Amino acid sequence: MIVKSNQILIFIHIFRGTFLPFPYLCWAKLTRHIQQNLNRMGKYVLGIDVGTTSIKVVLLEQGSKAIAACYSLPTASDFVDSSGLQTHEQETGIIISTLNKCIALLPREKLLNVSKIGVSGQMHGVLFWKSKTGCDWQNRDFFVVKDTSQLITWQDGRCSAHLLSSLPTPNAHLAVATGFGCATIFWFLRNRPEFLSDFSVAGTIQDYVVSMLCGLDRCVMTPHNAASWGFFNTTTSQWNTEILSEAGFPVVLLPECVVAGGTAGRTVSDWHGIPAHTPVGAALGDFQCSVYHCMASPTDAVLNIGTSAQLTYAMPGGFRPPDAPESGSPISYFPYFDESYLAVAASLNGGNALATFVGMLSSWMKDLGGCVEGGGGGGGGRRRRRGRLLSVRHAEPRRPGPATQRPGGEPHPAGRAAPPAAPRLRGQRRRRQPLPGSRDPGAVPRHRGQPDLHDAGGAPGRGGGAAGAGLR
């Protein structure tokens, strides 16, 4: 048997009736190893993605990397643009409220054992807030938005071609476009300078989340997000501060750059049960993270479809992008991990266009009498159908009956359907067709509540019985 005394394990072996007691020191080492494994078991890593249309959270077991729980909620935080400037802004308070709801859905007993937090999110966009008062914890285990602006997203179109052409030439390999953080700040500088004076910090929405969790006075940003703002040299990991300063840009708003995969700080308070002082990684780009988990080999190419779409592959080690943007080139080079790059062919249209296309097909099939499965009615049904393959059931072939008979009751040759009626002329009223068995089309008037009839056999339209159109 095994006896534990003063942390020393004694193994008493019974052999041929003789007791052979001896200290088995290896057991102490083995016990410590088992205890360390037990300590690692039950530890989780929390992953957060703050996307353009939804918030996603996942709990991973630290040892096995198995998914313990995951949830996703739509943000529905877009502002309606009534300015005519093609702006695209989102309500920061709604985004953070959705994040809190999503985290609260995770099992609290697992949140108590979270050991690390990783955050990613939509790139290019910019959010402004006041240092030290950007959020309010109010002695609770979650924070709410306080002194912040709206989120100006990557889809924002307020920066005209004229404004972009007037900006200084960046010392970077990525060109600046509308929706990029630095371009948006230039727009405010030239059109609403008083707006910028209200804030002291700027970053992406995911940078804001990290800053609030860690209680940072300044924003820290990885090259993933910094390059997406423009005016950032990925080779030196430095902002173009001299170029920007000469143009009057408020460089004090530029975040501090840290390495991708590094730690930004530790949580300043318990958060939905997650202990205080939990390490939080610096926010990463959602595009790089979506590629990282599915690129099994350096020779793989990845097609990523989110709200937008990107086709990408990894560049070989040692690759360095050109010093300046290549005019007319469809390929861009995004910073990845460990000073490597991704070659990217990007499109503004992706899941957003696909969702519109699927909705259009769904509407067409309903108009044609098809039954579209995949969501209920109303706006909520539209959200549930998004991203889900829709199955459409067509009408079953009709058996010989009124629809395949001639007016006199004689079956049509080969059981085929009767020829379609002559098309109506413009302005001509549609003639009512007789019910089955009626000889005189005008003898049976349609009463209120009676379904309209749409072919020679009087099969009911949408909402009619299965015997008419064969829809189930």
CSV table of C-alpha atoms in Angstrom, one decimal:
chain,number,residue,atom,x,y,z
A,1,MET,CA,0.0,0.0,0.0
A,2,ILE,CA,1.0,3.7,-0.3
A,3,VAL,CA,1.2,5.9,2.8
A,4,LYS,CA,1.6,9.7,2.6
A,5,SER,CA,3.4,11.2,5.5
A,6,ASN,CA,5.1,14.6,5.6
A,7,GLN,CA,5.0,14.8,1.8
A,8,ILE,CA,7.2,11.6,1.6
A,9,LEU,CA,5.7,8.6,-0.1
A,10,ILE,CA,6.7,5.2,1.4
A,11,PHE,CA,6.1,2.1,-0.6
A,12,ILE,CA,5.6,-1.0,1.4
A,13,HIS,CA,6.1,-4.0,-0.7
A,14,ILE,CA,4.9,-7.4,0.4
A,15,PHE,CA,7.1,-10.0,-1.1
A,16,ARG,CA,7.3,-13.6,0.2
A,17,GLY,CA,5.9,-12.5,3.4
A,18,THR,CA,8.7,-10.0,4.0
A,19,PHE,CA,8.0,-6.3,4.4
A,20,LEU,CA,10.5,-4.2,2.4
A,21,PRO,CA,9.9,-0.5,3.3
A,22,PHE,CA,11.9,2.1,1.3
A,23,PRO,CA,11.5,5.7,0.4
A,24,TYR,CA,10.5,6.0,-3.2
A,25,LEU,CA,11.5,9.5,-4.0
A,26,CYS,CA,10.5,9.2,-7.7
A,27,TRP,CA,6.9,9.1,-6.5
A,28,ALA,CA,7.2,12.6,-5.1
A,29,LYS,CA,8.4,13.9,-8.4
A,30,LEU,CA,5.6,12.0,-10.2
A,31,THR,CA,3.1,13.5,-7.8
A,32,ARG,CA,4.3,17.0,-8.5
A,33,HIS,CA,4.1,16.4,-12.2
A,34,ILE,CA,0.5,15.0,-11.9
A,35,GLN,CA,-0.5,18.0,-9.8
A,36,GLN,CA,0.9,20.4,-12.4
A,37,ASN,CA,-1.1,18.7,-15.1
A,38,LEU,CA,-4.2,18.9,-12.8
A,39,ASN,CA,-3.6,22.6,-12.4
A,40,ARG,CA,-3.4,23.0,-16.1
A,41,MET,CA,-6.5,21.0,-16.7
A,42,GLY,CA,-9.6,23.2,-16.3
A,43,LYS,CA,-7.7,26.3,-17.4
A,44,TYR,CA,-9.2,28.1,-20.4
A,45,VAL,CA,-8.3,30.7,-23.0
A,46,LEU,CA,-11.0,33.2,-23.9
A,47,GLY,CA,-11.0,34.4,-27.5
A,48,ILE,CA,-13.0,37.4,-28.6
A,49,ASP,CA,-13.7,38.8,-32.1
A,50,VAL,CA,-15.4,42.2,-32.5
A,51,GLY,CA,-16.6,42.0,-36.1
A,52,THR,CA,-18.5,44.4,-38.3
A,53,THR,CA,-21.8,42.6,-37.9
A,54,SER,CA,-21.4,40.3,-34.9
A,55,ILE,CA,-19.5,39.5,-31.7
A,56,LYS,CA,-18.0,36.1,-31.4
A,57,VAL,CA,-16.5,34.5,-28.2
A,58,VAL,CA,-15.0,31.1,-27.6
A,59,LEU,CA,-13.5,29.2,-24.6
A,60,LEU,CA,-10.7,26.9,-25.5
A,61,GLU,CA,-9.3,24.3,-23.1
A,62,GLN,CA,-5.7,25.3,-22.6
A,63,GLY,CA,-4.2,21.8,-22.8
A,64,SER,CA,-6.3,20.0,-25.4
A,65,LYS,CA,-7.3,23.1,-27.5
A,66,ALA,CA,-10.8,21.7,-27.5
A,67,ILE,CA,-13.7,24.2,-27.7
A,68,ALA,CA,-15.5,24.3,-24.4
A,69,ALA,CA,-18.1,26.8,-25.3
A,70,CYS,CA,-18.7,29.5,-28.0
A,71,TYR,CA,-21.4,32.0,-28.8
A,72,SER,CA,-22.1,34.7,-31.4
A,73,LEU,CA,-24.5,37.6,-31.3
A,74,PRO,CA,-25.3,40.2,-34.0
A,75,THR,CA,-24.5,43.8,-33.0
A,76,ALA,CA,-27.1,45.6,-35.1
A,77,SER,CA,-25.3,48.9,-34.2
A,78,ASP,CA,-25.2,50.7,-37.6
A,79,PHE,CA,-26.2,54.3,-37.8
A,80,VAL,CA,-28.5,55.4,-40.7
A,81,ASP,CA,-26.6,57.8,-42.9
A,82,SER,CA,-28.6,60.9,-43.4
A,83,SER,CA,-25.7,63.3,-44.1
A,84,GLY,CA,-25.1,62.4,-47.7
A,85,LEU,CA,-21.4,61.8,-47.0
A,86,GLN,CA,-21.6,58.0,-47.4
A,87,THR,CA,-20.5,57.7,-43.8
A,88,HIS,CA,-20.6,54.3,-42.0
A,89,GLU,CA,-20.6,54.6,-38.2
A,90,GLN,CA,-21.6,52.2,-35.4
A,91,GLU,CA,-22.8,52.8,-31.9
A,92,THR,CA,-20.0,51.9,-29.5
A,93,GLY,CA,-22.3,51.4,-26.5
A,94,ILE,CA,-24.3,48.8,-28.4
A,95,ILE,CA,-21.2,47.0,-29.5
A,96,ILE,CA,-19.8,46.8,-25.9
A,97,SER,CA,-23.3,45.8,-24.5
A,98,THR,CA,-23.4,43.0,-27.0
A,99,LEU,CA,-20.0,41.9,-26.0
A,100,ASN,CA,-21.0,41.8,-22.3
A,101,LYS,CA,-24.1,39.7,-23.2
A,102,CYS,CA,-22.0,37.3,-25.3
A,103,ILE,CA,-19.5,36.8,-22.5
A,104,ALA,CA,-22.3,36.3,-19.9
A,105,LEU,CA,-23.6,33.4,-22.0
A,106,LEU,CA,-20.4,31.4,-21.4
A,107,PRO,CA,-20.4,29.0,-18.4
A,108,ARG,CA,-19.4,31.1,-15.3
A,109,GLU,CA,-17.6,28.2,-13.7
A,110,LYS,CA,-15.3,28.1,-16.7
A,111,LEU,CA,-14.8,31.8,-16.8
A,112,LEU,CA,-13.5,31.6,-13.3
A,113,ASN,CA,-10.6,29.5,-14.7
A,114,VAL,CA,-9.7,31.7,-17.7
A,115,SER,CA,-5.9,32.2,-17.7
A,116,LYS,CA,-5.5,34.3,-20.9
A,117,ILE,CA,-7.6,36.6,-23.1
A,118,GLY,CA,-7.1,37.1,-26.8
A,119,VAL,CA,-8.9,39.8,-28.9
A,120,SER,CA,-9.3,40.4,-32.6
A,121,GLY,CA,-11.6,42.6,-34.6
A,122,GLN,CA,-12.4,44.6,-37.7
A,123,MET,CA,-9.4,46.5,-39.0
A,124,HIS,CA,-9.0,50.0,-40.6
A,125,GLY,CA,-11.8,51.6,-38.4
A,126,VAL,CA,-11.1,54.3,-35.8
A,127,LEU,CA,-12.7,55.0,-32.4
A,128,PHE,CA,-11.9,58.0,-30.1
A,129,TRP,CA,-12.1,58.1,-26.4
A,130,LYS,CA,-10.8,60.1,-23.3
A,131,SER,CA,-8.0,58.7,-21.4
A,132,LYS,CA,-8.9,57.5,-17.9
A,133,THR,CA,-12.7,58.0,-18.5
A,134,GLY,CA,-13.2,55.8,-21.6
A,135,CYS,CA,-15.4,53.4,-19.6
A,136,ASP,CA,-17.1,52.9,-16.2
A,137,TRP,CA,-16.9,49.7,-14.2
A,138,GLN,CA,-19.3,51.1,-11.4
A,139,ASN,CA,-18.1,48.4,-8.9
A,140,ARG,CA,-19.5,45.7,-11.2
A,141,ASP,CA,-17.8,42.8,-13.0
A,142,PHE,CA,-18.3,44.4,-16.4
A,143,PHE,CA,-17.6,47.9,-17.9
A,144,VAL,CA,-19.9,50.2,-19.9
A,145,VAL,CA,-19.0,52.9,-22.4
A,146,LYS,CA,-18.5,56.4,-21.1
A,147,ASP,CA,-16.5,59.1,-23.0
A,148,THR,CA,-16.1,57.7,-26.5
A,149,SER,CA,-17.1,58.6,-30.0
A,150,GLN,CA,-19.0,56.4,-32.5
A,151,LEU,CA,-17.0,53.8,-34.3
A,152,ILE,CA,-16.1,55.0,-37.8
A,153,THR,CA,-15.7,51.7,-39.7
A,154,TRP,CA,-13.7,50.5,-42.7
A,155,GLN,CA,-16.8,50.9,-44.8
A,156,ASP,CA,-16.9,54.7,-44.3
A,157,GLY,CA,-16.8,56.6,-47.5
A,158,ARG,CA,-16.6,60.3,-46.4
A,159,CYS,CA,-13.0,60.7,-47.7
A,160,SER,CA,-13.4,61.8,-51.3
A,161,ALA,CA,-10.8,61.2,-54.0
A,162,HIS,CA,-9.9,64.9,-53.8
A,163,LEU,CA,-9.1,64.7,-50.1
A,164,LEU,CA,-7.1,61.5,-50.6
A,165,SER,CA,-5.0,63.0,-53.4
A,166,SER,CA,-4.2,66.0,-51.2
A,167,LEU,CA,-2.7,63.8,-48.4
A,168,PRO,CA,1.1,63.6,-48.0
A,169,THR,CA,2.8,60.6,-49.6
A,170,PRO,CA,3.3,57.9,-46.9
A,171,ASN,CA,6.5,56.1,-46.2
A,172,ALA,CA,4.8,52.8,-46.4
A,173,HIS,CA,4.0,50.1,-48.9
A,174,LEU,CA,0.2,50.2,-48.4
A,175,ALA,CA,-1.8,53.0,-50.0
A,176,VAL,CA,-4.3,55.0,-48.0
A,177,ALA,CA,-8.0,54.7,-48.8
A,178,THR,CA,-11.3,56.0,-47.4
A,179,GLY,CA,-12.2,54.2,-44.2
A,180,PHE,CA,-8.6,53.9,-43.1
A,181,GLY,CA,-8.0,55.4,-39.6
A,182,CYS,CA,-5.4,58.0,-40.6
A,183,ALA,CA,-7.5,59.2,-43.6
A,184,THR,CA,-10.6,59.5,-41.3
A,185,ILE,CA,-8.6,61.6,-38.8
A,186,PHE,CA,-7.4,63.9,-41.7
A,187,TRP,CA,-11.1,64.4,-42.7
A,188,PHE,CA,-12.0,65.5,-39.1
A,189,LEU,CA,-8.9,67.7,-39.0
A,190,ARG,CA,-10.0,69.6,-42.1
A,191,ASN,CA,-13.8,69.5,-41.6
A,192,ARG,CA,-14.5,69.2,-37.9
A,193,PRO,CA,-11.3,70.0,-35.9
A,194,GLU,CA,-13.3,70.7,-32.8
A,195,PHE,CA,-14.4,67.1,-32.7
A,196,LEU,CA,-10.8,65.9,-32.3
A,197,SER,CA,-10.2,68.2,-29.4
A,198,ASP,CA,-12.7,66.3,-27.3
A,199,PHE,CA,-10.6,63.1,-27.2
A,200,SER,CA,-7.0,62.1,-26.3
A,201,VAL,CA,-6.8,58.5,-27.4
A,202,ALA,CA,-7.6,56.7,-30.7
A,203,GLY,CA,-7.6,53.1,-31.8
A,204,THR,CA,-9.6,50.3,-33.4
A,205,ILE,CA,-12.7,48.9,-31.6
A,206,GLN,CA,-10.7,45.9,-30.5
A,207,ASP,CA,-7.9,48.1,-29.2
A,208,TYR,CA,-10.5,50.0,-27.1
A,209,VAL,CA,-11.7,46.7,-25.6
A,210,VAL,CA,-8.1,45.7,-24.6
A,211,SER,CA,-7.4,49.2,-23.2
A,212,MET,CA,-10.5,49.2,-21.0
A,213,LEU,CA,-9.9,45.7,-19.7
A,214,CYS,CA,-6.3,46.6,-18.8
A,215,GLY,CA,-7.0,50.2,-17.6
A,216,LEU,CA,-4.4,51.6,-20.1
A,217,ASP,CA,-4.0,55.4,-20.3
A,218,ARG,CA,-2.6,55.0,-23.9
A,219,CYS,CA,-3.7,52.7,-26.7
A,220,VAL,CA,-1.3,49.9,-27.7
A,221,MET,CA,-1.7,48.5,-31.3
A,222,THR,CA,-0.1,45.6,-33.2
A,223,PRO,CA,1.2,46.1,-36.8
A,224,HIS,CA,-1.9,44.2,-38.0
A,225,ASN,CA,-4.1,47.2,-37.1
A,226,ALA,CA,-1.5,49.9,-37.5
A,227,ALA,CA,-0.8,49.0,-41.1
A,228,SER,CA,-4.6,49.0,-41.8
A,229,TRP,CA,-4.7,52.7,-40.7
A,230,GLY,CA,-2.1,53.8,-43.2
A,231,PHE,CA,1.1,55.9,-42.7
A,232,PHE,CA,2.8,53.0,-40.9
A,233,ASN,CA,6.1,51.4,-42.0
A,234,THR,CA,5.9,47.7,-41.4
A,235,THR,CA,9.6,47.2,-41.9
A,236,THR,CA,10.6,49.5,-39.1
A,237,SER,CA,7.3,49.1,-37.1
A,238,GLN,CA,7.1,52.9,-36.9
A,239,TRP,CA,4.5,55.6,-37.7
A,240,ASN,CA,5.4,58.2,-40.3
A,241,THR,CA,5.4,60.8,-37.5
A,242,GLU,CA,7.5,63.4,-39.3
A,243,ILE,CA,5.4,63.3,-42.5
A,244,LEU,CA,2.2,63.5,-40.5
A,245,SER,CA,3.4,66.3,-38.2
A,246,GLU,CA,4.4,68.4,-41.2
A,247,ALA,CA,0.8,68.0,-42.5
A,248,GLY,CA,-0.7,69.1,-39.1
A,249,PHE,CA,-1.8,65.6,-38.1
A,250,PRO,CA,-2.4,65.2,-34.4
A,251,VAL,CA,0.3,62.6,-33.8
A,252,VAL,CA,-0.5,62.5,-30.1
A,253,LEU,CA,-3.5,60.3,-31.1
A,254,LEU,CA,-1.3,57.6,-32.7
A,255,PRO,CA,-1.2,54.4,-30.6
A,256,GLU,CA,2.0,52.8,-29.3
A,257,CYS,CA,3.0,49.8,-31.5
A,258,VAL,CA,3.7,46.4,-29.9
A,259,VAL,CA,4.6,43.1,-31.5
A,260,ALA,CA,1.7,40.9,-32.7
A,261,GLY,CA,1.2,38.1,-30.2
A,262,GLY,CA,2.5,40.1,-27.3
A,263,THR,CA,0.8,41.0,-24.1
A,264,ALA,CA,-0.9,44.4,-23.7
A,265,GLY,CA,-1.5,44.2,-19.9
A,266,ARG,CA,-3.6,42.5,-17.3
A,267,THR,CA,-7.2,42.9,-16.4
A,268,VAL,CA,-7.7,45.6,-13.7
A,269,SER,CA,-10.9,44.0,-12.3
A,270,ASP,CA,-12.9,40.8,-12.3
A,271,TRP,CA,-14.8,40.6,-15.6
A,272,HIS,CA,-17.9,38.3,-15.7
A,273,GLY,CA,-16.1,36.0,-13.3
A,274,ILE,CA,-12.7,36.2,-15.0
A,275,PRO,CA,-10.2,36.9,-12.3
A,276,ALA,CA,-8.4,40.3,-12.1
A,277,HIS,CA,-4.8,40.3,-13.3
A,278,THR,CA,-5.5,37.9,-16.1
A,279,PRO,CA,-3.1,38.5,-19.1
A,280,VAL,CA,-4.6,40.2,-22.1
A,281,GLY,CA,-3.0,40.0,-25.5
A,282,ALA,CA,-2.6,43.1,-27.7
A,283,ALA,CA,-5.5,43.1,-30.2
A,284,LEU,CA,-4.9,41.4,-33.5
A,285,GLY,CA,-6.4,41.9,-37.0
A,286,ASP,CA,-9.4,39.7,-37.7
A,287,PHE,CA,-8.1,38.9,-41.2
A,288,GLN,CA,-4.8,37.5,-40.0
A,289,CYS,CA,-6.5,35.5,-37.3
A,290,SER,CA,-8.9,33.9,-39.7
A,291,VAL,CA,-6.0,32.9,-41.9
A,292,TYR,CA,-3.9,31.6,-39.1
A,293,HIS,CA,-6.2,28.8,-37.9
A,294,CYS,CA,-6.8,27.3,-41.4
A,295,MET,CA,-3.4,27.7,-43.2
A,296,ALA,CA,-2.0,24.2,-42.5
A,297,SER,CA,0.9,24.6,-44.9
A,298,PRO,CA,3.0,27.6,-46.1
A,299,THR,CA,2.0,26.6,-49.7
A,300,ASP,CA,-1.8,26.8,-48.9
A,301,ALA,CA,-4.0,29.6,-50.3
A,302,VAL,CA,-7.0,30.7,-48.2
A,303,LEU,CA,-10.3,32.3,-49.4
A,304,ASN,CA,-11.7,34.1,-46.4
A,305,ILE,CA,-15.3,35.4,-46.7
A,306,GLY,CA,-16.6,37.6,-43.9
A,307,THR,CA,-18.4,40.8,-44.5
A,308,SER,CA,-15.8,41.4,-47.2
A,309,ALA,CA,-13.6,38.8,-48.9
A,310,GLN,CA,-9.9,38.1,-49.3
A,311,LEU,CA,-7.8,35.6,-51.2
A,312,THR,CA,-4.4,35.2,-49.6
A,313,TYR,CA,-1.3,33.1,-49.3
A,314,ALA,CA,1.9,33.4,-47.2
A,315,MET,CA,5.0,34.9,-48.6
A,316,PRO,CA,8.3,33.1,-48.1
A,317,GLY,CA,10.6,33.9,-45.2
A,318,GLY,CA,12.7,36.9,-45.6
A,319,PHE,CA,10.3,38.7,-48.0
A,320,ARG,CA,10.1,42.4,-47.7
A,321,PRO,CA,7.4,44.5,-49.4
A,322,PRO,CA,8.2,47.3,-51.7
A,323,ASP,CA,9.0,50.7,-50.3
A,324,ALA,CA,6.0,52.4,-51.9
A,325,PRO,CA,2.5,51.3,-53.0
A,326,GLU,CA,2.5,49.7,-56.4
A,327,SER,CA,0.0,51.6,-58.5
A,328,GLY,CA,-2.6,49.4,-60.1
A,329,SER,CA,-1.5,46.2,-58.5
A,330,PRO,CA,-4.3,43.9,-57.3
A,331,ILE,CA,-2.0,42.4,-54.6
A,332,SER,CA,-1.3,44.0,-51.2
A,333,TYR,CA,1.0,42.7,-48.5
A,334,PHE,CA,-0.3,42.6,-45.0
A,335,PRO,CA,1.9,42.0,-41.9
A,336,TYR,CA,1.4,38.6,-40.4
A,337,PHE,CA,3.2,37.0,-37.5
A,338,ASP,CA,7.0,36.7,-36.8
A,339,GLU,CA,7.8,39.5,-39.3
A,340,SER,CA,6.2,37.6,-42.2
A,341,TYR,CA,3.7,38.8,-44.7
A,342,LEU,CA,0.5,37.7,-46.5
A,343,ALA,CA,-0.1,38.4,-50.1
A,344,VAL,CA,-3.8,39.5,-50.3
A,345,ALA,CA,-6.2,40.1,-53.1
A,346,ALA,CA,-9.1,41.9,-51.3
A,347,SER,CA,-12.6,42.8,-52.2
A,348,LEU,CA,-15.1,45.1,-50.4
A,349,ASN,CA,-17.8,42.6,-51.3
A,350,GLY,CA,-18.0,39.3,-49.7
A,351,GLY,CA,-20.6,38.0,-47.2
A,352,ASN,CA,-22.4,41.3,-47.4
A,353,ALA,CA,-23.1,40.8,-51.2
A,354,LEU,CA,-23.8,37.1,-50.6
A,355,ALA,CA,-26.4,37.9,-47.9
A,356,THR,CA,-28.1,40.3,-50.3
A,357,PHE,CA,-28.0,37.7,-53.1
A,358,VAL,CA,-29.5,35.0,-50.9
A,359,GLY,CA,-32.2,37.3,-49.7
A,360,MET,CA,-33.1,38.2,-53.3
A,361,LEU,CA,-33.3,34.5,-54.3
A,362,SER,CA,-35.5,33.9,-51.3
A,363,SER,CA,-37.8,36.6,-52.3
A,364,TRP,CA,-38.0,35.3,-55.9
A,365,MET,CA,-38.8,31.8,-54.8
A,366,LYS,CA,-41.6,33.0,-52.6
A,367,ASP,CA,-43.1,35.0,-55.5
A,368,LEU,CA,-42.8,31.9,-57.6
A,369,GLY,CA,-44.6,29.8,-55.1
A,370,GLY,CA,-41.6,28.0,-53.6
A,371,CYS,CA,-41.3,27.1,-50.0
A,372,VAL,CA,-38.0,28.6,-48.6
A,373,GLU,CA,-36.7,27.0,-45.4
A,374,GLY,CA,-34.2,28.5,-43.0
A,375,GLY,CA,-35.8,31.2,-41.1
A,376,GLY,CA,-39.1,32.6,-39.8
A,377,GLY,CA,-40.8,35.7,-41.0
A,378,GLY,CA,-39.9,39.3,-40.2
A,379,GLY,CA,-36.5,40.9,-39.7
A,380,GLY,CA,-35.4,38.2,-37.2
A,381,GLY,CA,-35.9,35.5,-39.8
A,382,ARG,CA,-33.7,37.4,-42.2
A,383,ARG,CA,-30.9,37.4,-39.7
A,384,ARG,CA,-31.3,33.7,-39.0
A,385,ARG,CA,-31.2,32.9,-42.7
A,386,ARG,CA,-28.0,34.9,-43.2
A,387,GLY,CA,-25.0,32.6,-43.7
A,388,ARG,CA,-27.2,29.5,-43.9
A,389,LEU,CA,-27.7,27.5,-47.0
A,390,LEU,CA,-31.4,27.8,-48.0
A,391,SER,CA,-33.3,24.7,-49.3
A,392,VAL,CA,-36.0,25.4,-51.8
A,393,ARG,CA,-38.7,22.8,-52.5
A,394,HIS,CA,-40.4,23.1,-55.9
A,395,ALA,CA,-43.9,22.0,-56.8
A,396,GLU,CA,-44.4,18.3,-57.4
A,397,PRO,CA,-45.3,17.2,-60.9
A,398,ARG,CA,-49.0,17.2,-61.4
A,399,ARG,CA,-51.0,14.1,-62.1
A,400,PRO,CA,-53.5,14.1,-65.0
A,401,GLY,CA,-56.5,16.0,-63.7
A,402,PRO,CA,-58.2,19.3,-64.5
A,403,ALA,CA,-54.9,20.9,-65.3
A,404,THR,CA,-54.1,18.3,-68.0
A,405,GLN,CA,-57.5,18.0,-69.5
A,406,ARG,CA,-59.0,19.9,-72.4
A,407,PRO,CA,-62.0,22.1,-71.8
A,408,GLY,CA,-64.4,19.4,-72.8
A,409,GLY,CA,-63.0,16.9,-70.3
A,410,GLU,CA,-60.9,15.0,-72.9
A,411,PRO,CA,-57.5,14.1,-71.6
A,412,HIS,CA,-54.7,16.0,-73.3
A,413,PRO,CA,-52.5,13.8,-75.5
A,414,ALA,CA,-49.6,12.0,-73.6
A,415,GLY,CA,-50.9,13.5,-70.4
A,416,ARG,CA,-49.2,16.8,-71.0
A,417,ALA,CA,-50.5,20.0,-69.5
A,418,ALA,CA,-52.8,22.1,-71.6
A,419,PRO,CA,-51.1,24.8,-73.7
A,420,PRO,CA,-50.8,28.1,-71.7
A,421,ALA,CA,-53.4,30.7,-72.3
A,422,ALA,CA,-52.6,33.6,-74.6
A,423,PRO,CA,-50.8,36.4,-72.9
A,424,ARG,CA,-52.8,39.4,-71.8
A,425,LEU,CA,-52.3,42.7,-73.5
A,426,ARG,CA,-51.3,45.7,-71.4
A,427,GLY,CA,-54.3,47.2,-69.7
A,428,GLN,CA,-56.4,44.1,-70.4
A,429,ARG,CA,-58.2,42.7,-67.3
A,430,ARG,CA,-57.4,39.2,-66.3
A,431,ARG,CA,-60.3,36.8,-67.1
A,432,ARG,CA,-61.5,34.6,-64.2
A,433,GLN,CA,-61.0,30.9,-64.9
A,434,PRO,CA,-63.7,28.4,-64.0
A,435,LEU,CA,-63.6,26.2,-61.0
A,436,PRO,CA,-63.2,22.4,-61.8
A,437,GLY,CA,-66.5,21.2,-63.2
A,438,SER,CA,-67.8,24.6,-64.2
A,439,ARG,CA,-68.8,25.1,-67.8
A,440,ASP,CA,-69.5,28.8,-67.8
A,441,PRO,CA,-66.6,30.9,-66.5
A,442,GLY,CA,-68.9,33.7,-65.5
A,443,ALA,CA,-71.3,31.4,-63.7
A,444,VAL,CA,-69.3,31.2,-60.5
A,445,PRO,CA,-68.3,34.6,-59.1
A,446,ARG,CA,-65.4,34.8,-56.6
A,447,HIS,CA,-66.6,35.7,-53.2
A,448,ARG,CA,-64.6,37.6,-50.6
A,449,GLY,CA,-62.1,35.4,-48.9
A,450,GLN,CA,-62.0,32.9,-51.8
A,451,PRO,CA,-58.5,32.4,-53.2
A,452,ASP,CA,-57.7,33.7,-56.6
A,453,LEU,CA,-57.2,31.0,-59.3
A,454,HIS,CA,-54.2,31.0,-61.5
A,455,ASP,CA,-54.3,28.3,-64.3
A,456,ALA,CA,-56.6,26.4,-66.4
A,457,GLY,CA,-57.2,23.8,-63.7
A,458,GLY,CA,-58.0,26.3,-61.0
A,459,ALA,CA,-55.1,25.4,-58.8
A,460,PRO,CA,-55.0,27.7,-55.8
A,461,GLY,CA,-52.0,30.1,-55.5
A,462,ARG,CA,-49.9,30.7,-52.4
A,463,GLY,CA,-51.7,29.8,-49.3
A,464,GLY,CA,-53.9,27.2,-51.1
A,465,GLY,CA,-54.1,23.5,-50.3
A,466,ALA,CA,-51.5,20.9,-51.2
A,467,ALA,CA,-53.9,19.3,-53.8
A,468,GLY,CA,-53.6,22.4,-56.0
A,469,ALA,CA,-49.9,23.3,-56.3
A,470,GLY,CA,-48.3,20.3,-54.7
A,471,LEU,CA,-46.4,22.3,-52.2
A,472,ARG,CA,-45.7,20.8,-48.8
